[in-house]
């Protein structure tokens, strides 16, 4: 079974930086595109970023473009999200999730981690 | 931007059929999928590519489409089906990837 375990969530001040990690097991990690999705009571579920299996193609919505950066280490089977210039409205649970193929042809997320809480507050 | 619209809540008695809608202008062109989420848990994929059921999902869950609306139908609803349901898709050009606002299914 696929297991995805996020870490790195914590309390950070506005304007600060944070790096989230997601360790994968039970799967051929480099066969699948990966994504970060966040959830908050105010905004609901929201795509944060996605990266192709090779790492060569990425996706960011306008809300995080230029502030968040996704990367992956296929040898260590770890997905990362580097978050810069954090804002109060970035407060959310951040989920790591696995897409169905190597690219973005199908956007459904077939496996999810349990999430890590990021709180942005002074 | 692009939006998917869902009703905030649906209520149904055990054994009855629940139908949850998700509306979006690009749905005739883009696949949709559905997730179930229970309190304190991560979402679980229950329908992909409009109507395909992933392995392990009971056959009482079904997806269908009609024009700009996709439907999640749960037949013979059980108490364990209570939770939040989210649709997901993209705009016509695949530029905006979005989730619906979610529908809370209450089993009376």
JSON list of C-alpha atoms in Angstrom, two decimals, chain A residues 47-108:
[
{"chain": "A", "resi": 47, "resn": "UNK", "atom": "CA", "xyz": [-4.33, 23.08, -5.21]},
{"chain": "A", "resi": 48, "resn": "UNK", "atom": "CA", "xyz": [-0.95, 24.39, -4.09]},
{"chain": "A", "resi": 49, "resn": "UNK", "atom": "CA", "xyz": [1.43, 22.80, -6.54]},
{"chain": "A", "resi": 50, "resn": "UNK", "atom": "CA", "xyz": [2.16, 19.74, -8.65]},
{"chain": "A", "resi": 51, "resn": "UNK", "atom": "CA", "xyz": [5.27, 18.20, -10.18]},
{"chain": "A", "resi": 52, "resn": "UNK", "atom": "CA", "xyz": [5.69, 15.60, -12.89]},
{"chain": "A", "resi": 53, "resn": "UNK", "atom": "CA", "xyz": [7.30, 12.25, -12.20]},
{"chain": "A", "resi": 54, "resn": "UNK", "atom": "CA", "xyz": [10.64, 13.38, -13.61]},
{"chain": "A", "resi": 55, "resn": "UNK", "atom": "CA", "xyz": [10.46, 16.75, -11.89]},
{"chain": "A", "resi": 56, "resn": "UNK", "atom": "CA", "xyz": [10.65, 18.57, -15.20]},
{"chain": "A", "resi": 57, "resn": "UNK", "atom": "CA", "xyz": [7.18, 20.08, -15.22]},
{"chain": "A", "resi": 58, "resn": "UNK", "atom": "CA", "xyz": [5.51, 21.96, -12.40]},
{"chain": "A", "resi": 59, "resn": "UNK", "atom": "CA", "xyz": [2.15, 23.62, -11.78]},
{"chain": "A", "resi": 60, "resn": "UNK", "atom": "CA", "xyz": [1.33, 26.51, -9.47]},
{"chain": "A", "resi": 61, "resn": "UNK", "atom": "CA", "xyz": [-1.91, 28.43, -9.08]},
{"chain": "A", "resi": 62, "resn": "UNK", "atom": "CA", "xyz": [-1.68, 32.22, -9.09]},
{"chain": "A", "resi": 63, "resn": "UNK", "atom": "CA", "xyz": [-2.19, 32.34, -5.32]},
{"chain": "A", "resi": 64, "resn": "UNK", "atom": "CA", "xyz": [1.25, 30.85, -4.62]},
{"chain": "A", "resi": 65, "resn": "UNK", "atom": "CA", "xyz": [3.18, 31.43, -7.85]},
{"chain": "A", "resi": 66, "resn": "UNK", "atom": "CA", "xyz": [6.55, 33.00, -7.12]},
{"chain": "A", "resi": 67, "resn": "UNK", "atom": "CA", "xyz": [6.33, 32.22, -3.39]},
{"chain": "A", "resi": 68, "resn": "UNK", "atom": "CA", "xyz": [6.07, 28.41, -3.27]},
{"chain": "A", "resi": 69, "resn": "UNK", "atom": "CA", "xyz": [8.41, 25.95, -4.98]},
{"chain": "A", "resi": 70, "resn": "UNK", "atom": "CA", "xyz": [7.86, 22.23, -5.36]},
{"chain": "A", "resi": 71, "resn": "UNK", "atom": "CA", "xyz": [10.65, 19.71, -5.85]},
{"chain": "A", "resi": 72, "resn": "UNK", "atom": "CA", "xyz": [11.28, 16.03, -5.47]},
{"chain": "A", "resi": 73, "resn": "UNK", "atom": "CA", "xyz": [14.10, 13.61, -4.72]},
{"chain": "A", "resi": 74, "resn": "UNK", "atom": "CA", "xyz": [13.24, 10.42, -6.57]},
{"chain": "A", "resi": 75, "resn": "UNK", "atom": "CA", "xyz": [16.14, 8.50, -5.11]},
{"chain": "A", "resi": 76, "resn": "UNK", "atom": "CA", "xyz": [15.06, 9.21, -1.54]},
{"chain": "A", "resi": 77, "resn": "UNK", "atom": "CA", "xyz": [11.34, 9.16, -2.45]},
{"chain": "A", "resi": 78, "resn": "UNK", "atom": "CA", "xyz": [10.66, 12.56, -0.90]},
{"chain": "A", "resi": 79, "resn": "UNK", "atom": "CA", "xyz": [8.50, 15.42, -2.12]},
{"chain": "A", "resi": 80, "resn": "UNK", "atom": "CA", "xyz": [9.21, 18.95, -0.91]},
{"chain": "A", "resi": 81, "resn": "UNK", "atom": "CA", "xyz": [7.38, 22.25, -0.78]},
{"chain": "A", "resi": 82, "resn": "UNK", "atom": "CA", "xyz": [9.45, 25.34, -0.10]},
{"chain": "A", "resi": 83, "resn": "UNK", "atom": "CA", "xyz": [7.20, 28.19, 1.04]},
{"chain": "A", "resi": 84, "resn": "UNK", "atom": "CA", "xyz": [8.42, 31.78, 1.09]},
{"chain": "A", "resi": 85, "resn": "UNK", "atom": "CA", "xyz": [6.81, 35.10, 2.03]},
{"chain": "A", "resi": 86, "resn": "UNK", "atom": "CA", "xyz": [4.11, 33.32, 3.96]},
{"chain": "A", "resi": 87, "resn": "UNK", "atom": "CA", "xyz": [0.85, 35.12, 4.57]},
{"chain": "A", "resi": 88, "resn": "UNK", "atom": "CA", "xyz": [-1.86, 34.67, 7.20]},
{"chain": "A", "resi": 89, "resn": "UNK", "atom": "CA", "xyz": [-4.16, 33.24, 4.53]},
{"chain": "A", "resi": 90, "resn": "UNK", "atom": "CA", "xyz": [-1.65, 30.45, 3.82]},
{"chain": "A", "resi": 91, "resn": "UNK", "atom": "CA", "xyz": [-2.74, 28.93, 7.13]},
{"chain": "A", "resi": 92, "resn": "UNK", "atom": "CA", "xyz": [-4.08, 25.46, 6.33]},
{"chain": "A", "resi": 93, "resn": "UNK", "atom": "CA", "xyz": [-3.54, 21.75, 6.54]},
{"chain": "A", "resi": 94, "resn": "UNK", "atom": "CA", "xyz": [-1.16, 20.81, 3.73]},
{"chain": "A", "resi": 95, "resn": "UNK", "atom": "CA", "xyz": [-1.65, 17.40, 2.15]},
{"chain": "A", "resi": 96, "resn": "UNK", "atom": "CA", "xyz": [0.78, 15.55, -0.05]},
{"chain": "A", "resi": 97, "resn": "UNK", "atom": "CA", "xyz": [-0.98, 13.49, -2.72]},
{"chain": "A", "resi": 98, "resn": "UNK", "atom": "CA", "xyz": [-0.10, 11.16, -5.56]},
{"chain": "A", "resi": 99, "resn": "UNK", "atom": "CA", "xyz": [-1.48, 11.63, -9.05]},
{"chain": "A", "resi": 100, "resn": "UNK", "atom": "CA", "xyz": [-2.42, 8.79, -11.35]},
{"chain": "A", "resi": 101, "resn": "UNK", "atom": "CA", "xyz": [0.35, 8.99, -13.94]},
{"chain": "A", "resi": 102, "resn": "UNK", "atom": "CA", "xyz": [3.69, 10.51, -14.71]},
{"chain": "A", "resi": 103, "resn": "UNK", "atom": "CA", "xyz": [2.23, 13.77, -15.95]},
{"chain": "A", "resi": 104, "resn": "UNK", "atom": "CA", "xyz": [-0.85, 15.90, -15.66]},
{"chain": "A", "resi": 105, "resn": "UNK", "atom": "CA", "xyz": [-3.13, 14.21, -18.18]},
{"chain": "A", "resi": 106, "resn": "UNK", "atom": "CA", "xyz": [-5.36, 13.02, -15.35]},
{"chain": "A", "resi": 107, "resn": "UNK", "atom": "CA", "xyz": [-5.69, 15.25, -12.33]},
{"chain": "A", "resi": 108, "resn": "UNK", "atom": "CA", "xyz": [-7.27, 12.88, -9.84]}
]
